[in-house]
Structure formats: C-alpha cells, structure tokens
mmCIF file of C-alpha atoms and ligand atoms in Angstrom:
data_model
loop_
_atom_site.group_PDB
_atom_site.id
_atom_site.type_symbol
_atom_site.label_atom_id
_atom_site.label_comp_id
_atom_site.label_asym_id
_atom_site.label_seq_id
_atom_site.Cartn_x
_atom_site.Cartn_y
_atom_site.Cartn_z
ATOM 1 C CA UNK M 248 -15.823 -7.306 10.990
ATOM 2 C CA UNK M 249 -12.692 -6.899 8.949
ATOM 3 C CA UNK M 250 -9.185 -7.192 11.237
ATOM 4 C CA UNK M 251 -7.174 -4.801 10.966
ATOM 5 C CA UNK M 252 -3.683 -4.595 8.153
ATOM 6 C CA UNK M 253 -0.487 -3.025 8.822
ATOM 7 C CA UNK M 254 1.746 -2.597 5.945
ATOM 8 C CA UNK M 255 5.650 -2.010 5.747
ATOM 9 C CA UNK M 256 6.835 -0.324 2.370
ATOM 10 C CA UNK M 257 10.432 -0.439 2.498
ATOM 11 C CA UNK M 258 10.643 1.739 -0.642
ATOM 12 C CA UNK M 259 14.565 1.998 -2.027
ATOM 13 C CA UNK M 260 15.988 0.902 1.064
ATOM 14 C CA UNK M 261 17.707 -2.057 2.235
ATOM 15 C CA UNK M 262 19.929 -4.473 0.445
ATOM 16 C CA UNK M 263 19.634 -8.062 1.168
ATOM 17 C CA UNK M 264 22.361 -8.370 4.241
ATOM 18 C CA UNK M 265 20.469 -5.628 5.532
ATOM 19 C CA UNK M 266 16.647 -6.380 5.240
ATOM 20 C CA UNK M 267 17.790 -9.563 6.599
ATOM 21 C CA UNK M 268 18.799 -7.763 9.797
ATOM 22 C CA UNK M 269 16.310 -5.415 9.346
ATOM 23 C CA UNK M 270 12.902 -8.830 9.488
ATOM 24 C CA UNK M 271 14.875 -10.899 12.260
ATOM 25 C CA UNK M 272 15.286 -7.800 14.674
ATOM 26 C CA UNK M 273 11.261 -6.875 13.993
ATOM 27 C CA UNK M 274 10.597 -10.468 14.362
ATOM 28 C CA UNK M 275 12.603 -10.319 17.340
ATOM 29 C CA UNK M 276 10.538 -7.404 18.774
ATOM 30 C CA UNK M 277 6.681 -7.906 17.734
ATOM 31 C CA UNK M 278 5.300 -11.478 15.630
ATOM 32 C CA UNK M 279 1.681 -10.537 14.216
ATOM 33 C CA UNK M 280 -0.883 -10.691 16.919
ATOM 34 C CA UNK M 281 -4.106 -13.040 16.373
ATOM 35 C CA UNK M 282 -6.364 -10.670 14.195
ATOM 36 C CA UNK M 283 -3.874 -8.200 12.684
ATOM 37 C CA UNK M 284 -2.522 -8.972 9.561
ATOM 38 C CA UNK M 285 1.220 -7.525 9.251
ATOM 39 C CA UNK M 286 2.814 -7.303 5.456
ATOM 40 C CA UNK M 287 6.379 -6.296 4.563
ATOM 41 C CA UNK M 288 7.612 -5.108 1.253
ATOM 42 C CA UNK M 289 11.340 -4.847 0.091
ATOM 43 C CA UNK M 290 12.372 -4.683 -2.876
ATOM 44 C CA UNK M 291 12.765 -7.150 -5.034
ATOM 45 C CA UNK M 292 16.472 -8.591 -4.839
ATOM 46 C CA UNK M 293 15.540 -9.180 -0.789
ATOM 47 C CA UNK M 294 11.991 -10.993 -1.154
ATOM 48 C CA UNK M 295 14.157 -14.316 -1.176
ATOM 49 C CA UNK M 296 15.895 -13.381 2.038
ATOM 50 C CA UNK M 297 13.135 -11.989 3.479
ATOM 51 C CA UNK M 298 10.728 -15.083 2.409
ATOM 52 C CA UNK M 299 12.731 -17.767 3.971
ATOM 53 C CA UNK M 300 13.191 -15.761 7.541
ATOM 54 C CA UNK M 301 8.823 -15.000 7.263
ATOM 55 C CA UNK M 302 8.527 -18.382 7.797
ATOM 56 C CA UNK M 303 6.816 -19.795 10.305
ATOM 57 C CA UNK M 304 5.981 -16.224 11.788
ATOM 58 C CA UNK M 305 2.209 -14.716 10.730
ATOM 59 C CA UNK M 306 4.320 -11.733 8.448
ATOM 60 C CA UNK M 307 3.085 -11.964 4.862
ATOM 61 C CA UNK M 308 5.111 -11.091 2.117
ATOM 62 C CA UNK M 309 4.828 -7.867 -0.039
ATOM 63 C CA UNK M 310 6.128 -6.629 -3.119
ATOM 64 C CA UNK M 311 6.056 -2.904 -4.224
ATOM 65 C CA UNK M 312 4.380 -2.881 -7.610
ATOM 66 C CA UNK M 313 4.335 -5.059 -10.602
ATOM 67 C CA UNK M 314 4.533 -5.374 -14.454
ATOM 68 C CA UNK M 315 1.254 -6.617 -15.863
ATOM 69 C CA UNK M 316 2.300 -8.795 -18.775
ATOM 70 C CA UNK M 317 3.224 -12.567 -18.445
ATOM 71 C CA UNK M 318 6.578 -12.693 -19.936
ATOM 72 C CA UNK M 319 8.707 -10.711 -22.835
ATOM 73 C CA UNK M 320 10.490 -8.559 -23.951
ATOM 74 C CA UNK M 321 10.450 -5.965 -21.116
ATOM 75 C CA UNK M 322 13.689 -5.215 -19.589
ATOM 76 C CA UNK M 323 13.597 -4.163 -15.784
ATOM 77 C CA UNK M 324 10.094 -5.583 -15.663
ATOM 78 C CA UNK M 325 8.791 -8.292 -12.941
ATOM 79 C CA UNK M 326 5.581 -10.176 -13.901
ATOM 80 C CA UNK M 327 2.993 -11.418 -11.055
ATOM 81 C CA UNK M 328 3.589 -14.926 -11.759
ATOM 82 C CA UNK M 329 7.578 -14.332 -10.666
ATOM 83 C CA UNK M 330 6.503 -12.570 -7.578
ATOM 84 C CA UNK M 331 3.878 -15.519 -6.829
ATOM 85 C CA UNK M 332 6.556 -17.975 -6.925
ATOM 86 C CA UNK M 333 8.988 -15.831 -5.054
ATOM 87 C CA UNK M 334 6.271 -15.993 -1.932
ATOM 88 C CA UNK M 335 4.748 -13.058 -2.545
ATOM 89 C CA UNK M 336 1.685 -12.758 -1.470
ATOM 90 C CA UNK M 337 0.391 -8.631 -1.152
ATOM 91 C CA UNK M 338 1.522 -6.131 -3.854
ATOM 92 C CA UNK M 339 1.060 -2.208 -3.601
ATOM 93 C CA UNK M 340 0.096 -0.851 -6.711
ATOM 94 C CA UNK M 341 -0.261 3.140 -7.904
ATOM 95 C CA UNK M 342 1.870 4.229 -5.341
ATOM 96 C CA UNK M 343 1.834 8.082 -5.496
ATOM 97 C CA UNK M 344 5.693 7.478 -6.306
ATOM 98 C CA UNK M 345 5.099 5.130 -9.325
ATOM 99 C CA UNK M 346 2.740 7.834 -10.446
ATOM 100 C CA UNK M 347 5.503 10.543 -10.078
ATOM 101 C CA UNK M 348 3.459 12.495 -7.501
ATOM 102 C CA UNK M 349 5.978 12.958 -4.758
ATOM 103 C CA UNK M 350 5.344 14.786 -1.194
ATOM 104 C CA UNK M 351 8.974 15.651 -1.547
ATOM 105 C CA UNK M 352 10.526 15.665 -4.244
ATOM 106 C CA UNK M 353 14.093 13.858 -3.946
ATOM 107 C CA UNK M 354 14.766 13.862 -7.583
ATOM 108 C CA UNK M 355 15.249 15.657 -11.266
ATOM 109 C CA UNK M 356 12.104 17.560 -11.954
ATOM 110 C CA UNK M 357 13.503 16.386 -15.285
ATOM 111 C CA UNK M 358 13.653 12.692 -14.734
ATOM 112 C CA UNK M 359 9.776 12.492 -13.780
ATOM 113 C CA UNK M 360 8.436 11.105 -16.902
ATOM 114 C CA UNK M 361 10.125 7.813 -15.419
ATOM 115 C CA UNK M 362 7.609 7.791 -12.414
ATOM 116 C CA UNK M 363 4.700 7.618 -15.423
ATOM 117 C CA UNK M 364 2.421 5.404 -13.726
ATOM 118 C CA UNK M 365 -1.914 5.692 -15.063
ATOM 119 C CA UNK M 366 -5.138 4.793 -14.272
ATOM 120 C CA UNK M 367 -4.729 2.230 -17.323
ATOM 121 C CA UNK M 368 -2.004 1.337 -16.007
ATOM 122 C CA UNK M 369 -3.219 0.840 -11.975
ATOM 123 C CA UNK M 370 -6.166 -1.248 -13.960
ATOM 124 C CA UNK M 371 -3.750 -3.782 -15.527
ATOM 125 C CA UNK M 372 -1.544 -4.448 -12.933
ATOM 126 C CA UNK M 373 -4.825 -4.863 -10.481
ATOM 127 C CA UNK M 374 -6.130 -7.726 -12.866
ATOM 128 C CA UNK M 375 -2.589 -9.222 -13.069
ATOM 129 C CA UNK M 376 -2.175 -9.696 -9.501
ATOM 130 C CA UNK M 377 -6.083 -10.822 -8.987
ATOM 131 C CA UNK M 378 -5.457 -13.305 -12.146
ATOM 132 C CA UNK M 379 -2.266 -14.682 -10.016
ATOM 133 C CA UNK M 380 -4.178 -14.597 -6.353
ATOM 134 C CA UNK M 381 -1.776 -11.887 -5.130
ATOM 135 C CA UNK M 382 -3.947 -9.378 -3.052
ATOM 136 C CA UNK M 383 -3.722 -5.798 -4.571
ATOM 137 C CA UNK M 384 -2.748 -2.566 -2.063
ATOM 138 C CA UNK M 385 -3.968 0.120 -3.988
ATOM 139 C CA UNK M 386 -3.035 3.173 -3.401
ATOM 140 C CA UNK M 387 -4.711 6.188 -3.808
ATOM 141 C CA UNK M 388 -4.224 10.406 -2.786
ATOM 142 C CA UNK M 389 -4.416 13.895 -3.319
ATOM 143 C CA UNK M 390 -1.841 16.420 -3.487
ATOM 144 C CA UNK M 391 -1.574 19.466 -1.127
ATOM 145 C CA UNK M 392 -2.611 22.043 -4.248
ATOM 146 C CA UNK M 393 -5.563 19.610 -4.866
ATOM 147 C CA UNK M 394 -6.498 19.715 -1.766
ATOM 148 C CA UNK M 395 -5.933 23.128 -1.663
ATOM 149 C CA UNK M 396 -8.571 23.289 -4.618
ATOM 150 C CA UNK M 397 -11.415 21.122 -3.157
ATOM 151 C CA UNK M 398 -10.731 18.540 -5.746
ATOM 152 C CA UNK M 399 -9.902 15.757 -3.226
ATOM 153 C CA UNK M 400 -13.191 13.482 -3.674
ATOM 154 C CA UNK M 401 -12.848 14.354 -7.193
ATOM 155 C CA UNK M 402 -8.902 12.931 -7.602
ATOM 156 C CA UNK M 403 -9.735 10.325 -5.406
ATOM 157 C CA UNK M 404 -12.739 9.353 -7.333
ATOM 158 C CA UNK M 405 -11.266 9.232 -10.668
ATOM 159 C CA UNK M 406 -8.123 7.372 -9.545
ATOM 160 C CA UNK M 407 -11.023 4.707 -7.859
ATOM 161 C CA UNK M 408 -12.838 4.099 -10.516
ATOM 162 C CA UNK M 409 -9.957 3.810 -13.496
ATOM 163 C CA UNK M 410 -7.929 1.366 -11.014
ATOM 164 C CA UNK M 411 -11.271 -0.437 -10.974
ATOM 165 C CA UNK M 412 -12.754 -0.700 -14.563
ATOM 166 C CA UNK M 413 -14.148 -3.971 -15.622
ATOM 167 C CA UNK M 414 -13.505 -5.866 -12.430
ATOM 168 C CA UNK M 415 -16.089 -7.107 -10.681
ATOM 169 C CA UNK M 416 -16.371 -7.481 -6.897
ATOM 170 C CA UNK M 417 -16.458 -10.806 -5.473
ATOM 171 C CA UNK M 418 -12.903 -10.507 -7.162
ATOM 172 C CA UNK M 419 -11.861 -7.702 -4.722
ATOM 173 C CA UNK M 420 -12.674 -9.263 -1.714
ATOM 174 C CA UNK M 421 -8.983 -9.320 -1.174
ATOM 175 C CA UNK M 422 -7.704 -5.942 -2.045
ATOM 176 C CA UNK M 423 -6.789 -3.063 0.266
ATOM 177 C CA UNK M 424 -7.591 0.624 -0.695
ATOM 178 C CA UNK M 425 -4.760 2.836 1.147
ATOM 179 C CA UNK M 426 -5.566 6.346 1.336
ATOM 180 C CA UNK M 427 -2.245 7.713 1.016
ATOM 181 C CA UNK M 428 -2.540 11.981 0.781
ATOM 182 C CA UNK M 429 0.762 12.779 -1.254
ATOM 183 C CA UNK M 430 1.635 15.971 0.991
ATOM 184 C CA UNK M 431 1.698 13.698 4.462
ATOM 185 C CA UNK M 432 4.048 11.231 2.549
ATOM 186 C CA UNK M 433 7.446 11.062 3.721
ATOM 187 C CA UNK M 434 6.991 14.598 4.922
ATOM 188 C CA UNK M 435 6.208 14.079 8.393
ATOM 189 C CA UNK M 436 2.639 16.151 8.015
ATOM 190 C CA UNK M 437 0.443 13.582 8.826
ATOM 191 C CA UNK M 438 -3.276 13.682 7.994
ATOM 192 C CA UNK M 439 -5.439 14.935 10.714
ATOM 193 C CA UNK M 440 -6.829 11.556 12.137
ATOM 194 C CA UNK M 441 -10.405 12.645 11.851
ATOM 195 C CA UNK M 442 -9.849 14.089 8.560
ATOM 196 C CA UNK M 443 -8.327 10.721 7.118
ATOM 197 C CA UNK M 444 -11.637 8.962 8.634
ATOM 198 C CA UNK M 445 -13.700 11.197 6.807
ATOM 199 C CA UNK M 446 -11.812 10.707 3.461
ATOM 200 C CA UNK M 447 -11.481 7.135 4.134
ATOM 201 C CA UNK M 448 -15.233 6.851 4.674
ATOM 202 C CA UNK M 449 -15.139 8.708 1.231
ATOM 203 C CA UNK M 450 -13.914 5.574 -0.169
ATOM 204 C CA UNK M 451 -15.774 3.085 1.972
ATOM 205 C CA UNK M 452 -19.214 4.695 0.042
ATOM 206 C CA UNK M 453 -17.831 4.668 -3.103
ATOM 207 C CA UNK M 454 -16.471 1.188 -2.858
ATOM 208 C CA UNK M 455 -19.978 0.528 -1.389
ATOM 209 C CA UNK M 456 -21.592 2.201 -4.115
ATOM 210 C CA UNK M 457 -19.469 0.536 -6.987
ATOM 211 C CA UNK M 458 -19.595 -3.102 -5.541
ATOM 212 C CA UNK M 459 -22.464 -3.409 -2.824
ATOM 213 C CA UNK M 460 -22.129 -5.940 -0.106
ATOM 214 C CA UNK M 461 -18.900 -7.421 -2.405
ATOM 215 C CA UNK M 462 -17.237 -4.389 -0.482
ATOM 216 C CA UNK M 463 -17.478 -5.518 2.623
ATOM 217 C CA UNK M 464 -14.037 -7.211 3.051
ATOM 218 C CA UNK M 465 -12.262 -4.414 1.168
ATOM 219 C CA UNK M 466 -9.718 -2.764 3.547
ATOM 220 C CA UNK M 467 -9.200 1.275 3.846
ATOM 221 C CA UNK M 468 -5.597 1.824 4.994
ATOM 222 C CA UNK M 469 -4.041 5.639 5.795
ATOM 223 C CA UNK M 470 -0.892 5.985 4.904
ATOM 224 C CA UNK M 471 1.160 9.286 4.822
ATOM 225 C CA UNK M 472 3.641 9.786 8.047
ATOM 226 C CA UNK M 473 2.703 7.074 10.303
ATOM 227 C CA UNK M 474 4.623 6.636 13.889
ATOM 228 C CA UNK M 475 3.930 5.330 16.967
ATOM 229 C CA UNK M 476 2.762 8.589 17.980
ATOM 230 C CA UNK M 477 -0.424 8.595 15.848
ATOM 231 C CA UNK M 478 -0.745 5.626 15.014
ATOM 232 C CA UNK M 479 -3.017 4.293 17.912
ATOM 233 C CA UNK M 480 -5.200 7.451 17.033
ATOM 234 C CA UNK M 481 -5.041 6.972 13.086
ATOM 235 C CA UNK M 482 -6.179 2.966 13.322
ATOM 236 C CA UNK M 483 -8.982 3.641 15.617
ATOM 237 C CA UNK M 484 -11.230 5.660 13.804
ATOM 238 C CA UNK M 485 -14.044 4.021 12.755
ATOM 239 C CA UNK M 486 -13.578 3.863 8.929
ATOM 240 C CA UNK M 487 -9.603 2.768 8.938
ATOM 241 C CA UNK M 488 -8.820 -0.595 8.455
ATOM 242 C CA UNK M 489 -4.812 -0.129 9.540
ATOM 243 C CA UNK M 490 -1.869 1.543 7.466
ATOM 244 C CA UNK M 491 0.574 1.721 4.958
ATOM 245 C CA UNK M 492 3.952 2.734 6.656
ATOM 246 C CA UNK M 493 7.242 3.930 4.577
ATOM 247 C CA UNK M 494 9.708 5.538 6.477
ATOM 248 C CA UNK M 495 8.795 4.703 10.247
ATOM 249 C CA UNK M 496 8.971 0.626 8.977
ATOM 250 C CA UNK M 497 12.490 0.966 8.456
ATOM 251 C CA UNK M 498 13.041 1.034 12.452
ATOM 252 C CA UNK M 499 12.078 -2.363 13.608
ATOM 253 C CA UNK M 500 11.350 -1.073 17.356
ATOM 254 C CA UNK M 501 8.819 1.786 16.000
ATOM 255 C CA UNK M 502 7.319 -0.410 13.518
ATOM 256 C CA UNK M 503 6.155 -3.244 15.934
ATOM 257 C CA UNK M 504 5.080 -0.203 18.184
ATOM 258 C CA UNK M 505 2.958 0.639 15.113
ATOM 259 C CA UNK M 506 2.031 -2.911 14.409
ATOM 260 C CA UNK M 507 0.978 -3.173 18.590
ATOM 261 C CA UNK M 508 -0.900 0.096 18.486
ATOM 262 C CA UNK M 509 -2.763 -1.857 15.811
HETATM 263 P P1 PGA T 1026 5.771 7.482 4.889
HETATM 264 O O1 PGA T 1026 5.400 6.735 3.532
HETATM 265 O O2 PGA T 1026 5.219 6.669 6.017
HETATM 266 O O3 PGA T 1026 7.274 7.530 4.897
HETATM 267 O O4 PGA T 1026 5.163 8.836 4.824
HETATM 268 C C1 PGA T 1026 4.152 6.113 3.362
HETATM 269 C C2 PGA T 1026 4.063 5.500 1.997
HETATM 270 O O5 PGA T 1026 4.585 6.085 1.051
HETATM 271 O O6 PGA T 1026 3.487 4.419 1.809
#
C-alpha cells in the first residue's frame, strides 16, 4: 500500500522573509499526518529558511528542478549535490514550465526558447538526483490541442519512457510520476477526477510494464488546479497517489485543507 504525497510547488513566488511566514503559518495550521507524506518547494534562495523552520515537523524539503552536472562552468546552474546539502530531499523535474509548455502563457512568445527543457534532458537530471538520493517528482502532461488530437497516451508515453532510459527500477522505488495536464495548470480547469484516474492508471501500466513489481512504490500524483474543493475527490480515486499543488499552496489555510483532504 503506498501512503499517499502531497506536494507544494511554490513556483516564482516568495522571497525568503516571506516563505518564512508563508511554512510557520502552514505549520501553524496542519503538521503532516501519520501516513501522508507532505513536501514543499521554494525556490532556491528560501530552502535555507525554509530548512531550518521544517525541522522537527514531518514536512520534507523540495526543490523545483536541477542542473545535472557536478560542478563548472555553468552560470545560474544548481547541481544535486548543493541541493543535498542544503536539506533537500524531493526535486520536481520536467515541469511543463521548464519544458516551455505553459497552460497560460504569462510571458514573451519570444522568450520561450529559455523554457527548453527535453526528454534528454528530464533523463539526466533523473540520474543526478537518484545518484545523490534525492527522490525525483517527475512530471509529465498533455496539452489541450493534444488532447484535442487523441495523442494524450502517446505524449505521455514518449515523455515516460525518454525521462526513463537506462535506469533501472529498484532505483525508482523513490520517484513520483505527477500527471500534470498543461491546460488544468494554473488555469483553474481542473481535470475531471475520473478522467485523471484513468490517465493516471495510464501510467501505473506503463510503469508496470517498463519495471514490473520494481513499480510498486512509484507514486502517481495529479496535478493541474488543485483546491480544497476537489481535492478530497481527486486523491481518492483509486489510481492517485496525492498531488502536486502550485497556486492553491501559496495559501497556507487551503493548502493544509488540501494536505487534510489527503
Ligand atoms: P496549479 O499548478 O496548481 O497552480 O495549477 C500545478 C503545478 O504546476 O504543479
């Protein structure tokens, strides 16, 4: 029986003084029940702030992606062994943001070669964070014309299997799959509850297909809109393992609502 995960992704919110404010009042409000594992992810200049007030409490955490070589010359990167040492202990990774596939678009249509994340690039970072015991989130999702075009088992397929290449899965036993569909993300549209079970059962046989009984422990997260209001439906369908939750985690009241409805 795997227990159920409930993930905060901050996103580009929150300076330090203010995810401070932001973990004590959730603390405050909701501490991790016994069998639900609760994760938080700021961004990186508050995981210090945020690390020293996790302690003690049963919050892990998080960071929001990673750069997937040791050390050099690569300016603005952050390598898996820094984010080990700052406390981190979860890490999403091919975020539908990082790959420049946004449910609403907030930016430039020019400046999206920045968000220029791959399947390559999913893979590295996946055996970085495995190689340096942080447990990978992986995210994964199609977008509305996708969808639109039948080719959601398809996108999600491909995007499984290239995050996945050469790793074998006693390895995984840690890692999360998060089925994020980009149109429900940050656009209030959430996924139809028994829709999400059916895609996240999509990934449950593929995972089961690819690694066996080494799937077992593998969590399916939705993600995509989450509130209090669905919440309670979303986590109780029988394939979803819990959620990945951007917006509604930046209110501590409705994200321990979340985490309780867990
Ligand atoms: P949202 O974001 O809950 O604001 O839709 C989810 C996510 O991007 O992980």
């Amino acid at each position: 029986m795997r227990s159920k995960l409930v993930v905060g992704n901050w996103k580009m919110n929150k300076t330090p003084t203010e995810s401070a404010a932001l973990v004590q009042a959730f603390l405050r409000h909701a501490d991790a029940k016994a069998g639900i594992e609760v994760v938080v992810c700021p961004p990186y200049p508050s995981l210090g702030v945020v690390r020293e007030l996790l302690k003690g409490s049963r919050v892990f955490l998080g960071a929001q992606d990673v750069f997937w070589e040791p050390s050099g010359a690569f300016t603005g990167k952050v390598s898996a062994s820094m984010l080990r040492e700052s406390g981190v202990e979860f890490c999403l990774v091919g975020h539908s943001e990082t790959r420049g596939r946004f449910g609403k678009l907030e930016v430039p249509p020019t400046t999206l070669p920045f968000f220029s994340e791959t399947e390559e690039t999913v893979n590295l970072k996946i055996r970085s964070l495995l190689f340096h015991s942080i447990r990978p989130i992986l995210c994964v999702g199609e977008t509305a014309s996708e969808r639109e075009s039948d080719a959601t088992e398809s996108v999600i397929e491909a995007q499984l299997t290239g995050a996945f290449r050469g790793i074998e899965g006693p390895e995984l036993a840690v890692a999360s799959v998060a089925y994020e569909p980009v149109w429900a993300i940050g656009t209030g549209n959430t996924c139809d509850a028994s829709e999400a079970n059916r895609v996240a059962g999509f990934i449950r046989n593929w995972l089961q297909g690819r690694f066996g009984s080494d799937a077992e422990p593998i969590r399916v997260l939705y993600g995509g809109s989450v509130k209090s209001t669905n919440s309670e439906e979303l986590f109780h369908q029988p394939e979803i393992d819990g959620g990945l939750v951007g917006g509604a985690s930046l209110d501590p009241m409705e994200f321990s609502r979340i985490v309780m409805s867990a």
